[in-house]
GROMACS .gro file of C-alpha atoms in nm:
model
  505
    1MET     CA    1   1.312  -2.968  -0.929
    2ASN     CA    2   1.006  -3.208  -0.877
    3THR     CA    3   0.765  -3.131  -1.218
    4GLY     CA    4   0.477  -3.320  -1.097
    5ARG     CA    5   0.314  -3.615  -1.234
    6THR     CA    6  -0.047  -3.706  -1.385
    7GLY     CA    7  -0.269  -3.883  -1.218
    8CYS     CA    8  -0.061  -3.942  -0.882
    9SER     CA    9  -0.349  -3.976  -0.625
   10THR     CA   10  -0.350  -4.263  -0.389
   11LYS     CA   11  -0.636  -4.435  -0.257
   12LYS     CA   12  -0.624  -4.303   0.053
   13GLU     CA   13  -0.612  -3.962  -0.077
   14GLU     CA   14  -0.903  -4.040  -0.263
   15SER     CA   15  -1.114  -4.136   0.039
   16ASN     CA   16  -1.056  -3.858   0.198
   17LEU     CA   17  -1.222  -3.592  -0.057
   18ARG     CA   18  -1.533  -3.536  -0.185
   19HIS     CA   19  -1.477  -3.666  -0.533
   20VAL     CA   20  -1.145  -3.848  -0.655
   21ILE     CA   21  -0.918  -3.563  -0.825
   22ASN     CA   22  -0.613  -3.621  -1.042
   23TRP     CA   23  -0.313  -3.388  -0.949
   24ASP     CA   24  -0.158  -3.277  -1.233
   25LYS     CA   25   0.134  -3.153  -1.014
   26GLU     CA   26   0.229  -3.137  -0.693
   27THR     CA   27   0.494  -2.950  -0.421
   28ASP     CA   28   0.522  -2.898  -0.044
   29VAL     CA   29   0.357  -2.564  -0.041
   30VAL     CA   30   0.183  -2.368  -0.317
   31ILE     CA   31   0.196  -1.976  -0.307
   32VAL     CA   32  -0.047  -1.728  -0.526
   33GLY     CA   33   0.119  -1.437  -0.619
   34PHE     CA   34   0.483  -1.339  -0.678
   35GLY     CA   35   0.495  -1.003  -0.561
   36GLY     CA   36   0.633  -0.911  -0.241
   37ALA     CA   37   0.475  -1.091  -0.006
   38GLY     CA   38   0.484  -1.415  -0.228
   39ALA     CA   39   0.810  -1.393  -0.268
   40ALA     CA   40   0.905  -1.325   0.116
   41ALA     CA   41   0.652  -1.622   0.158
   42ALA     CA   42   0.887  -1.867  -0.116
   43ILE     CA   43   1.207  -1.747   0.071
   44GLU     CA   44   1.121  -1.864   0.405
   45ALA     CA   45   0.908  -2.176   0.287
   46ALA     CA   46   1.240  -2.293   0.046
   47ASP     CA   47   1.478  -2.243   0.365
   48ALA     CA   48   1.259  -2.431   0.572
   49GLY     CA   49   1.335  -2.720   0.374
   50ALA     CA   50   0.990  -2.704   0.164
   51GLU     CA   51   0.954  -2.748  -0.174
   52VAL     CA   52   0.743  -2.437  -0.355
   53LEU     CA   53   0.568  -2.345  -0.626
   54ILE     CA   54   0.485  -1.947  -0.704
   55LEU     CA   55   0.155  -1.904  -0.911
   56GLU     CA   56   0.139  -1.580  -1.097
   57LYS     CA   57  -0.134  -1.473  -1.289
   58MET     CA   58   0.086  -1.188  -1.461
   59ARG     CA   59   0.340  -1.210  -1.739
   60SER     CA   60   0.583  -1.101  -1.507
   61PRO     CA   61   0.676  -1.092  -1.118
   62GLY     CA   62   0.665  -0.790  -0.865
   63GLY     CA   63   0.289  -0.703  -0.882
   64ALA     CA   64   0.178  -0.403  -0.639
   65THR     CA   65   0.545  -0.359  -0.447
   66ARG     CA   66   0.713  -0.343  -0.798
   67MET     CA   67   0.486  -0.018  -0.872
   68SER     CA   68   0.523   0.110  -0.511
   69GLY     CA   69   0.833   0.373  -0.410
   70GLY     CA   70   0.964   0.065  -0.232
   71VAL     CA   71   0.999   0.220   0.114
   72ILE     CA   72   1.000   0.026   0.388
   73TYR     CA   73   0.862   0.153   0.738
   74ALA     CA   74   1.054   0.033   1.029
   75ALA     CA   75   1.182   0.092   1.421
   76GLY     CA   76   1.497   0.009   1.624
   77THR     CA   77   1.668  -0.041   1.287
   78THR     CA   78   2.042  -0.056   1.209
   79THR     CA   79   1.943   0.229   0.978
   80GLN     CA   80   1.835   0.463   1.254
   81LYS     CA   81   2.091   0.341   1.486
   82GLU     CA   82   2.373   0.468   1.220
   83ALA     CA   83   2.169   0.799   1.192
   84GLY     CA   84   2.159   0.864   1.582
   85ILE     CA   85   1.792   0.796   1.585
   86THR     CA   86   1.727   0.607   1.946
   87ASP     CA   87   1.370   0.422   1.819
   88THR     CA   88   1.171   0.135   1.913
   89PRO     CA   89   0.899  -0.117   1.839
   90ASP     CA   90   0.707  -0.004   2.131
   91GLU     CA   91   0.716   0.380   2.002
   92MET     CA   92   0.604   0.255   1.642
   93TYR     CA   93   0.339   0.062   1.794
   94LYS     CA   94   0.210   0.332   1.954
   95TYR     CA   95   0.171   0.533   1.659
   96TRP     CA   96   0.031   0.278   1.423
   97MET     CA   97  -0.233   0.243   1.719
   98ALA     CA   98  -0.295   0.632   1.786
   99ALA     CA   99  -0.315   0.720   1.402
  100ASP     CA  100  -0.653   0.489   1.347
  101ASN     CA  101  -1.002   0.505   1.496
  102GLY     CA  102  -0.966   0.158   1.664
  103LEU     CA  103  -0.996  -0.055   1.291
  104LYS     CA  104  -0.667  -0.208   1.343
  105ASP     CA  105  -0.584  -0.506   1.509
  106PRO     CA  106  -0.329  -0.428   1.763
  107ASP     CA  107  -0.243  -0.837   1.820
  108LEU     CA  108  -0.136  -0.816   1.409
  109VAL     CA  109   0.058  -0.424   1.457
  110ARG     CA  110   0.227  -0.561   1.753
  111VAL     CA  111   0.407  -0.823   1.527
  112LEU     CA  112   0.441  -0.565   1.222
  113ALA     CA  113   0.634  -0.337   1.489
  114ASP     CA  114   0.845  -0.652   1.686
  115LYS     CA  115   0.947  -0.787   1.336
  116SER     CA  116   1.055  -0.479   1.145
  117PRO     CA  117   1.418  -0.441   1.273
  118GLU     CA  118   1.427  -0.787   1.138
  119VAL     CA  119   1.356  -0.744   0.850
  120MET     CA  120   1.536  -0.466   0.778
  121GLU     CA  121   1.827  -0.709   0.860
  122TRP     CA  122   1.698  -1.004   0.669
  123LEU     CA  123   1.680  -0.736   0.335
  124ALA     CA  124   2.029  -0.645   0.429
  125GLY     CA  125   2.143  -0.998   0.435
  126MET     CA  126   2.037  -1.067   0.079
  127GLY     CA  127   2.193  -0.719  -0.030
  128ALA     CA  128   1.998  -0.416   0.020
  129ASP     CA  129   2.146  -0.145   0.154
  130SER     CA  130   1.934   0.140   0.332
  131PRO     CA  131   2.152   0.449   0.425
  132PRO     CA  132   2.096   0.639   0.730
  133GLU     CA  133   2.079   0.965   0.506
  134MET     CA  134   1.761   0.897   0.347
  135LEU     CA  135   1.556   0.809   0.635
  136TYR     CA  136   1.285   1.072   0.621
  137PHE     CA  137   0.924   1.094   0.785
  138SER     CA  138   0.718   0.921   0.585
  139GLY     CA  139   0.348   0.945   0.776
  140ALA     CA  140   0.199   1.193   1.015
  141GLU     CA  141   0.447   1.126   1.313
  142GLU     CA  142   0.444   1.497   1.437
  143GLU     CA  143   0.071   1.462   1.488
  144TYR     CA  144   0.110   1.207   1.710
  145ALA     CA  145   0.380   1.406   1.935
  146HIS     CA  146   0.178   1.431   2.244
  147ILE     CA  147   0.156   1.020   2.208
  148THR     CA  148   0.496   0.912   2.084
  149SER     CA  149   0.818   1.145   1.992
  150PRO     CA  150   0.830   1.140   1.581
  151LYS     CA  151   1.103   0.933   1.446
  152PRO     CA  152   1.163   0.906   1.117
  153ARG     CA  153   1.072   0.563   1.026
  154GLY     CA  154   1.086   0.581   0.633
  155HIS     CA  155   1.374   0.346   0.476
  156CYS     CA  156   1.454   0.374   0.143
  157ILE     CA  157   1.671   0.077  -0.046
  158VAL     CA  158   1.940   0.066  -0.233
  159GLU     CA  159   2.111  -0.254  -0.349
  160GLN     CA  160   2.500  -0.284  -0.216
  161SER     CA  161   2.606  -0.355  -0.567
  162GLY     CA  162   2.567  -0.037  -0.715
  163LYS     CA  163   2.543   0.194  -0.425
  164PRO     CA  164   2.548   0.563  -0.517
  165ASP     CA  165   2.721   0.781  -0.372
  166ARG     CA  166   2.581   0.889  -0.053
  167HIS     CA  167   2.711   1.234  -0.037
  168SER     CA  168   2.559   1.298  -0.418
  169TYR     CA  169   2.214   1.367  -0.308
  170SER     CA  170   2.117   1.728  -0.199
  171ASP     CA  171   1.868   1.633   0.052
  172GLN     CA  172   1.655   1.304   0.121
  173GLN     CA  173   1.396   1.366  -0.066
  174SER     CA  174   1.544   1.369  -0.347
  175ALA     CA  175   1.792   1.078  -0.295
  176CYS     CA  176   1.476   0.872  -0.196
  177SER     CA  177   1.235   0.957  -0.537
  178ILE     CA  178   1.584   0.851  -0.668
  179VAL     CA  179   1.687   0.529  -0.591
  180GLY     CA  180   1.375   0.441  -0.298
  181ASN     CA  181   1.212   0.250  -0.543
  182GLY     CA  182   0.973  -0.067  -0.583
  183ARG     CA  183   1.195  -0.216  -0.868
  184ILE     CA  184   1.473  -0.201  -0.683
  185LEU     CA  185   1.317  -0.422  -0.393
  186THR     CA  186   1.174  -0.652  -0.665
  187ASN     CA  187   1.434  -0.724  -0.814
  188LEU     CA  188   1.635  -0.831  -0.460
  189LEU     CA  189   1.330  -1.043  -0.405
  190GLU     CA  190   1.325  -1.236  -0.695
  191LYS     CA  191   1.699  -1.280  -0.759
  192ALA     CA  192   1.652  -1.457  -0.402
  193VAL     CA  193   1.340  -1.668  -0.496
  194ARG     CA  194   1.544  -1.787  -0.796
  195ALA     CA  195   1.851  -1.888  -0.619
  196ARG     CA  196   1.641  -2.117  -0.437
  197LYS     CA  197   1.531  -2.292  -0.747
  198VAL     CA  198   1.164  -2.251  -0.637
  199ASP     CA  199   0.927  -2.337  -0.940
  200ILE     CA  200   0.761  -2.074  -1.078
  201MET     CA  201   0.453  -2.061  -1.306
  202LEU     CA  202   0.379  -1.708  -1.451
  203GLU     CA  203   0.054  -1.636  -1.662
  204THR     CA  204  -0.161  -1.877  -1.422
  205ARG     CA  205  -0.440  -1.814  -1.244
  206ALA     CA  206  -0.532  -1.975  -0.906
  207ASP     CA  207  -0.904  -2.034  -0.976
  208GLU     CA  208  -1.026  -2.256  -0.656
  209LEU     CA  209  -0.887  -2.396  -0.339
  210VAL     CA  210  -0.949  -2.780  -0.301
  211THR     CA  211  -1.056  -2.908   0.035
  212ASN     CA  212  -1.098  -3.266   0.158
  213ILE     CA  213  -1.370  -3.371   0.374
  214ASP     CA  214  -1.195  -3.249   0.669
  215LYS     CA  215  -1.192  -2.903   0.543
  216GLU     CA  216  -0.792  -2.916   0.473
  217VAL     CA  217  -0.714  -2.697   0.201
  218ILE     CA  218  -0.475  -2.982   0.016
  219GLY     CA  219  -0.490  -2.830  -0.313
  220VAL     CA  220  -0.521  -2.509  -0.596
  221LYS     CA  221  -0.761  -2.571  -0.913
  222VAL     CA  222  -0.519  -2.340  -1.199
  223LEU     CA  223  -0.642  -2.147  -1.521
  224SER     CA  224  -0.292  -2.164  -1.739
  225LYS     CA  225  -0.228  -2.153  -2.101
  226THR     CA  226  -0.293  -2.514  -2.142
  227GLY     CA  227  -0.593  -2.535  -1.979
  228THR     CA  228  -0.682  -2.634  -1.594
  229LEU     CA  229  -0.439  -2.775  -1.407
  230ASN     CA  230  -0.490  -2.945  -1.011
  231ILE     CA  231  -0.207  -2.854  -0.809
  232ARG     CA  232  -0.161  -3.065  -0.502
  233ALA     CA  233  -0.016  -2.866  -0.179
  234ARG     CA  234   0.140  -3.148   0.066
  235ARG     CA  235   0.195  -2.890   0.346
  236GLY     CA  236  -0.043  -2.588   0.297
  237VAL     CA  237  -0.084  -2.287   0.052
  238VAL     CA  238  -0.022  -1.928   0.057
  239LEU     CA  239  -0.238  -1.685  -0.075
  240ALA     CA  240  -0.055  -1.332  -0.145
  241ASP     CA  241  -0.175  -1.253  -0.474
  242GLY     CA  242  -0.306  -0.883  -0.366
  243GLY     CA  243  -0.624  -0.696  -0.262
  244PHE     CA  244  -0.903  -0.631  -0.485
  245ALA     CA  245  -0.862  -0.294  -0.615
  246ARG     CA  246  -0.906  -0.343  -0.950
  247ASN     CA  247  -1.215  -0.516  -0.888
  248LEU     CA  248  -1.517  -0.269  -0.935
  249ASP     CA  249  -1.772  -0.526  -0.858
  250MET     CA  250  -1.604  -0.594  -0.514
  251GLN     CA  251  -1.554  -0.216  -0.450
  252LYS     CA  252  -1.930  -0.181  -0.519
  253GLN     CA  253  -2.029  -0.474  -0.260
  254PHE     CA  254  -1.778  -0.366  -0.014
  255THR     CA  255  -1.745  -0.016   0.036
  256PRO     CA  256  -1.942   0.309  -0.011
  257LYS     CA  257  -1.672   0.478  -0.169
  258GLY     CA  258  -1.706   0.225  -0.467
  259THR     CA  259  -1.966   0.450  -0.638
  260TYR     CA  260  -1.722   0.722  -0.655
  261ILE     CA  261  -1.478   0.458  -0.819
  262GLU     CA  262  -1.725   0.391  -1.088
  263ALA     CA  263  -1.820   0.706  -1.132
  264GLY     CA  264  -1.468   0.815  -1.216
  265LYS     CA  265  -1.446   1.022  -0.960
  266ILE     CA  266  -1.128   0.803  -0.781
  267LEU     CA  267  -0.911   0.704  -1.059
  268MET     CA  268  -0.742   0.344  -0.970
  269THR     CA  269  -0.371   0.326  -1.029
  270SER     CA  270  -0.303  -0.019  -0.832
  271HIS     CA  271  -0.198  -0.323  -1.035
  272ALA     CA  272  -0.350  -0.497  -1.285
  273GLY     CA  273  -0.334  -0.770  -1.100
  274GLN     CA  274  -0.529  -0.687  -0.787
  275THR     CA  275  -0.877  -0.853  -0.851
  276GLY     CA  276  -0.944  -0.993  -0.540
  277ASP     CA  277  -0.889  -1.380  -0.638
  278GLY     CA  278  -0.750  -1.478  -0.350
  279ILE     CA  279  -0.978  -1.327  -0.159
  280LYS     CA  280  -1.282  -1.481  -0.307
  281MET     CA  281  -1.167  -1.825  -0.328
  282ALA     CA  282  -1.098  -1.825   0.068
  283MET     CA  283  -1.431  -1.695   0.094
  284ALA     CA  284  -1.560  -1.967  -0.081
  285VAL     CA  285  -1.381  -2.227   0.182
  286GLY     CA  286  -1.551  -2.051   0.483
  287ALA     CA  287  -1.318  -1.749   0.549
  288ASP     CA  288  -1.387  -1.446   0.716
  289LEU     CA  289  -1.313  -1.111   0.601
  290THR     CA  290  -1.217  -0.743   0.809
  291GLY     CA  291  -1.213  -0.408   0.698
  292MET     CA  292  -1.311  -0.426   0.370
  293VAL     CA  293  -1.509  -0.091   0.423
  294ASN     CA  294  -1.172   0.117   0.386
  295LEU     CA  295  -0.927   0.182   0.126
  296HIS     CA  296  -0.651   0.407   0.022
  297VAL     CA  297  -0.724   0.737  -0.165
  298HIS     CA  298  -0.512   1.055  -0.184
  299ALA     CA  299  -0.508   1.367  -0.391
  300THR     CA  300  -0.253   1.443  -0.632
  301LYS     CA  301  -0.158   1.810  -0.563
  302PHE     CA  302  -0.002   2.049  -0.878
  303VAL     CA  303   0.349   1.986  -0.818
  304ALA     CA  304   0.682   2.134  -0.987
  305THR     CA  305   0.850   1.935  -1.230
  306GLY     CA  306   1.076   1.675  -1.031
  307GLN     CA  307   0.875   1.714  -0.729
  308SER     CA  308   0.657   1.455  -0.566
  309SER     CA  309   0.330   1.471  -0.395
  310ILE     CA  310   0.288   1.075  -0.316
  311ILE     CA  311   0.526   0.983  -0.085
  312PHE     CA  312   0.633   1.323   0.027
  313PRO     CA  313   0.485   1.640   0.126
  314GLY     CA  314   0.424   1.935  -0.142
  315PRO     CA  315   0.392   2.119  -0.276
  316ARG     CA  316   0.623   2.396  -0.106
  317TYR     CA  317   0.483   2.706  -0.264
  318PRO     CA  318   0.205   2.909  -0.133
  319SER     CA  319  -0.169   2.785  -0.227
  320ILE     CA  320  -0.488   2.685  -0.086
  321ILE     CA  321  -0.692   2.359  -0.145
  322VAL     CA  322  -1.072   2.429  -0.123
  323ASN     CA  323  -1.414   2.255  -0.160
  324ILE     CA  324  -1.712   2.364  -0.409
  325MET     CA  325  -1.839   2.624  -0.172
  326GLY     CA  326  -1.515   2.766  -0.224
  327GLN     CA  327  -1.352   2.713   0.135
  328ARG     CA  328  -1.092   2.592   0.297
  329PHE     CA  329  -1.092   2.246   0.498
  330VAL     CA  330  -0.740   2.141   0.533
  331ASN     CA  331  -0.449   2.200   0.634
  332GLU     CA  332  -0.281   2.137   0.270
  333ASP     CA  333   0.087   2.080   0.366
  334ARG     CA  334  -0.061   1.783   0.630
  335PRO     CA  335   0.095   1.463   0.524
  336TYR     CA  336  -0.087   1.258   0.230
  337THR     CA  337  -0.138   0.991   0.519
  338ALA     CA  338  -0.347   1.188   0.704
  339ILE     CA  339  -0.517   1.417   0.500
  340THR     CA  340  -0.710   1.174   0.303
  341ALA     CA  341  -1.046   1.194   0.588
  342ALA     CA  342  -1.053   1.571   0.464
  343PHE     CA  343  -1.104   1.496   0.135
  344ASP     CA  344  -1.311   1.180   0.154
  345ARG     CA  345  -1.573   1.433   0.356
  346GLN     CA  346  -1.557   1.648   0.041
  347ASP     CA  347  -1.715   1.397  -0.173
  348TYR     CA  348  -1.376   1.375  -0.369
  349VAL     CA  349  -1.453   1.738  -0.483
  350ALA     CA  350  -1.133   1.977  -0.446
  351PHE     CA  351  -0.976   2.221  -0.634
  352GLN     CA  352  -0.583   2.400  -0.569
  353ILE     CA  353  -0.552   2.788  -0.578
  354PHE     CA  354  -0.286   3.008  -0.632
  355ASP     CA  355  -0.150   3.285  -0.831
  356ASP     CA  356   0.083   3.412  -1.130
  357GLU     CA  357   0.408   3.446  -0.913
  358VAL     CA  358   0.404   3.079  -0.800
  359MET     CA  359   0.318   2.994  -1.153
  360GLN     CA  360   0.651   3.205  -1.294
  361LYS     CA  361   0.896   3.012  -1.047
  362GLN     CA  362   0.749   2.682  -1.062
  363ASN     CA  363   0.818   2.423  -1.348
  364MET     CA  364   0.499   2.291  -1.418
  365PRO     CA  365   0.484   1.940  -1.582
  366GLU     CA  366   0.256   1.952  -1.930
  367GLY     CA  367   0.040   1.701  -1.704
  368SER     CA  368  -0.046   1.959  -1.491
  369LEU     CA  369  -0.080   2.256  -1.771
  370LYS     CA  370  -0.373   2.117  -1.926
  371ARG     CA  371  -0.528   2.078  -1.640
  372LEU     CA  372  -0.513   2.396  -1.485
  373VAL     CA  373  -0.674   2.740  -1.596
  374ASN     CA  374  -0.614   3.100  -1.510
  375ALA     CA  375  -0.857   3.426  -1.472
  376PRO     CA  376  -0.738   3.805  -1.408
  377THR     CA  377  -1.011   3.812  -1.104
  378ILE     CA  378  -1.066   3.548  -0.843
  379ARG     CA  379  -1.447   3.561  -0.897
  380GLU     CA  380  -1.374   3.460  -1.294
  381LEU     CA  381  -1.176   3.182  -1.163
  382ALA     CA  382  -1.418   3.045  -0.936
  383ILE     CA  383  -1.697   3.061  -1.226
  384LYS     CA  384  -1.423   2.821  -1.452
  385LEU     CA  385  -1.353   2.596  -1.192
  386GLY     CA  386  -1.769   2.578  -1.061
  387ILE     CA  387  -1.672   2.730  -0.713
  388SER     CA  388  -1.897   2.969  -0.538
  389PRO     CA  389  -1.781   3.307  -0.682
  390GLY     CA  390  -1.861   3.489  -0.340
  391ARG     CA  391  -1.687   3.245  -0.140
  392LEU     CA  392  -1.403   3.173  -0.294
  393GLU     CA  393  -1.307   3.542  -0.261
  394ASP     CA  394  -1.362   3.573   0.107
  395THR     CA  395  -1.157   3.304   0.106
  396ILE     CA  396  -0.898   3.434  -0.073
  397ASN     CA  397  -0.952   3.772   0.126
  398THR     CA  398  -0.886   3.580   0.472
  399TRP     CA  399  -0.586   3.380   0.398
  400ASN     CA  400  -0.437   3.691   0.268
  401ARG     CA  401  -0.475   3.852   0.562
  402TYR     CA  402  -0.308   3.517   0.766
  403ALA     CA  403  -0.057   3.487   0.509
  404ASP     CA  404   0.058   3.860   0.544
  405SER     CA  405   0.086   3.803   0.955
  406GLY     CA  406   0.253   3.483   0.859
  407ASP     CA  407  -0.014   3.247   1.104
  408ASP     CA  408  -0.299   3.027   0.980
  409PRO     CA  409  -0.525   3.035   1.338
  410GLU     CA  410  -0.764   2.822   1.158
  411PHE     CA  411  -0.589   2.506   1.014
  412GLY     CA  412  -0.202   2.578   1.200
  413LYS     CA  413  -0.058   2.560   0.842
  414LYS     CA  414   0.284   2.714   0.928
  415GLY     CA  415   0.636   2.829   0.723
  416ASP     CA  416   0.722   2.960   0.346
  417THR     CA  417   0.401   2.769   0.198
  418VAL     CA  418   0.205   3.026   0.430
  419GLY     CA  419   0.201   3.292   0.137
  420PRO     CA  420  -0.022   3.547  -0.039
  421ILE     CA  421  -0.233   3.454  -0.346
  422LYS     CA  422  -0.233   3.847  -0.486
  423THR     CA  423  -0.052   3.880  -0.823
  424PRO     CA  424  -0.297   3.811  -1.107
  425PRO     CA  425  -0.345   3.622  -1.336
  426TYR     CA  426  -0.522   3.342  -1.082
  427TRP     CA  427  -0.441   2.976  -1.164
  428GLY     CA  428  -0.656   2.669  -1.019
  429GLY     CA  429  -0.722   2.327  -1.115
  430GLU     CA  430  -0.953   2.034  -0.992
  431LEU     CA  431  -0.784   1.752  -0.796
  432LEU     CA  432  -0.699   1.418  -0.893
  433TYR     CA  433  -0.810   1.108  -0.647
  434ARG     CA  434  -0.582   0.813  -0.691
  435PHE     CA  435  -0.643   0.456  -0.541
  436ASN     CA  436  -0.348   0.259  -0.476
  437GLN     CA  437  -0.499  -0.020  -0.214
  438ASN     CA  438  -0.746  -0.151  -0.022
  439TYR     CA  439  -0.725  -0.189   0.345
  440GLY     CA  440  -0.959  -0.515   0.397
  441GLY     CA  441  -0.877  -0.867   0.285
  442LEU     CA  442  -0.912  -1.159   0.466
  443LYS     CA  443  -0.907  -1.204   0.838
  444THR     CA  444  -0.583  -1.366   1.002
  445ASN     CA  445  -0.409  -1.432   1.317
  446THR     CA  446  -0.043  -1.348   1.397
  447ASN     CA  447   0.060  -1.693   1.280
  448ALA     CA  448  -0.088  -1.579   0.896
  449GLN     CA  449  -0.301  -1.827   0.925
  450VAL     CA  450  -0.680  -1.764   0.734
  451LEU     CA  451  -0.942  -1.758   0.963
  452ASP     CA  452  -1.312  -1.939   0.913
  453ALA     CA  453  -1.598  -1.651   0.905
  454LEU     CA  454  -1.817  -1.905   1.163
  455ARG     CA  455  -1.601  -2.015   1.399
  456CYS     CA  456  -1.328  -1.796   1.396
  457LYS     CA  457  -1.069  -2.096   1.397
  458PRO     CA  458  -0.738  -2.106   1.125
  459ILE     CA  459  -0.892  -2.343   0.795
  460PRO     CA  460  -0.627  -2.604   0.823
  461ARG     CA  461  -0.307  -2.541   0.578
  462LEU     CA  462  -0.436  -2.208   0.455
  463TYR     CA  463  -0.260  -1.890   0.512
  464ALA     CA  464  -0.257  -1.557   0.358
  465ALA     CA  465  -0.033  -1.243   0.371
  466GLY     CA  466  -0.015  -0.889   0.191
  467GLN     CA  467  -0.284  -0.676   0.049
  468THR     CA  468  -0.485  -0.980   0.058
  469THR     CA  469  -0.574  -0.959   0.446
  470GLY     CA  470  -0.667  -0.711   0.665
  471GLY     CA  471  -0.654  -0.585   0.986
  472ARG     CA  472  -0.322  -0.408   0.968
  473PHE     CA  473  -0.455  -0.025   0.861
  474GLY     CA  474  -0.775   0.140   0.956
  475SER     CA  475  -0.897   0.457   0.834
  476GLN     CA  476  -0.548   0.638   0.812
  477TYR     CA  477  -0.292   0.484   0.622
  478PRO     CA  478   0.031   0.485   0.892
  479GLY     CA  479   0.265   0.616   0.647
  480SER     CA  480   0.484   0.496   0.329
  481GLY     CA  481   0.625   0.216   0.382
  482SER     CA  482   0.345   0.015   0.601
  483ALA     CA  483   0.220  -0.190   0.319
  484ILE     CA  484   0.546  -0.340   0.208
  485LEU     CA  485   0.610  -0.373   0.568
  486ASN     CA  486   0.296  -0.579   0.622
  487CYS     CA  487   0.400  -0.779   0.305
  488LEU     CA  488   0.739  -0.850   0.388
  489VAL     CA  489   0.647  -0.977   0.765
  490PHE     CA  490   0.370  -1.170   0.723
  491GLY     CA  491   0.483  -1.284   0.405
  492ARG     CA  492   0.813  -1.465   0.595
  493ILE     CA  493   0.580  -1.579   0.889
  494ALA     CA  494   0.305  -1.742   0.603
  495GLY     CA  495   0.597  -1.944   0.430
  496LYS     CA  496   0.725  -2.073   0.715
  497ASN     CA  497   0.464  -2.190   0.871
  498ALA     CA  498   0.278  -2.313   0.609
  499ALA     CA  499   0.646  -2.505   0.509
  500GLN     CA  500   0.603  -2.657   0.894
  501GLU     CA  501   0.294  -2.835   0.881
  502LYS     CA  502   0.296  -3.226   0.832
  503PRO     CA  503   0.231  -3.358   0.529
  504SER     CA  504  -0.156  -3.402   0.434
  505LEU     CA  505  -0.242  -3.772   0.343
   0.00000   0.00000   0.00000
């Protein structure tokens, strides 16, 4: 393994720079960030024969991928075929493009759809298993049935070496909530990276991209525990250090929702390392941006212990959600991927209401109990919550008529969640809003090259993948597993293409 050398600049190298740089270390490909996208890039670059160095500012690898549910969104996979499901990347593409307001880049979505089954096979080759009985509808597929037939595309990952008894789970939701998590996926990727003897520098923050007079990216200036280092990238640099979810200044600069985050209406629940370093470094060398106003926010509903309201639909009991005026504004059973816009229009203030019959049947966790209040009448509950009392009473009366008939003509809610709210005391609480990721970032092409803002041409030798980039998602998140698919697909493309660059002089 090359450990680099001090003062290794040649006269030819120096003549092509704005000033003389003494390189402290050099390699073929430098990857900034050791999460899902960075790991995928490192694996592909190493397999292409390149010498690879990963820079990770945190103490341990994994990033947002480790914090995720570990689900991968994909179509036309072996797992689907084993489950008897006929699906294709074309149908996935139709769904992704429909679940938007025209804010996605169709060329990038096309790549994601086409490469999704290949990614699943790639992971299987590294020891991952995606059992067919754990497939589930992870997005709002049924809402777009008029465009393309809904298919379950949420793939949960388990390790082949520690595969559980597939028949020990009562349903796919409990199965995926137990074993489908980011820890399994990131451990798998980290193992593959280390098996390739990739050089890794932890607690080392990339601070600046180094370019020559031809505006080629030829290295990275980093801040390590031992001081500032100049690292030369002979072939290319891949930015894969995540988005800017934890950078409040960037939130206020780029998205109108930044003020909600600043005021505490939206809680940051993203990985602490997502401070936009890669985006800012690329901007400094002229990179373009896309989709910066969009971010992924969801409301956390009150659910029983053991249930999930993040990845899976929930809660599965009669309740309604109202705004500050005491009015319903959404079908409460819609997937979280589709419900965000409705909450956005309420300025992120909403309340969930149910009765004591529900409370007695649900095992609410301690955290939920602390946030819930109760009252003997709907009017008194409204006053406690700060909701318009008269309108909440009208809303509950209307809802109970719907429940008696088993039909919700306003929002089309169906099934066992269409039940009355009649048994006092009545319960309610304000919903919390959690912010996971930004949808915007660096503008890239299908080769994962970062584009220049002035000419819309690739910045030489600069690549990016994962949440550092934009254009994949618009105003609506397609479904759980979409972000990880994006990380893996374009991480692989970025690593492979960077490794194939001719060495810079």
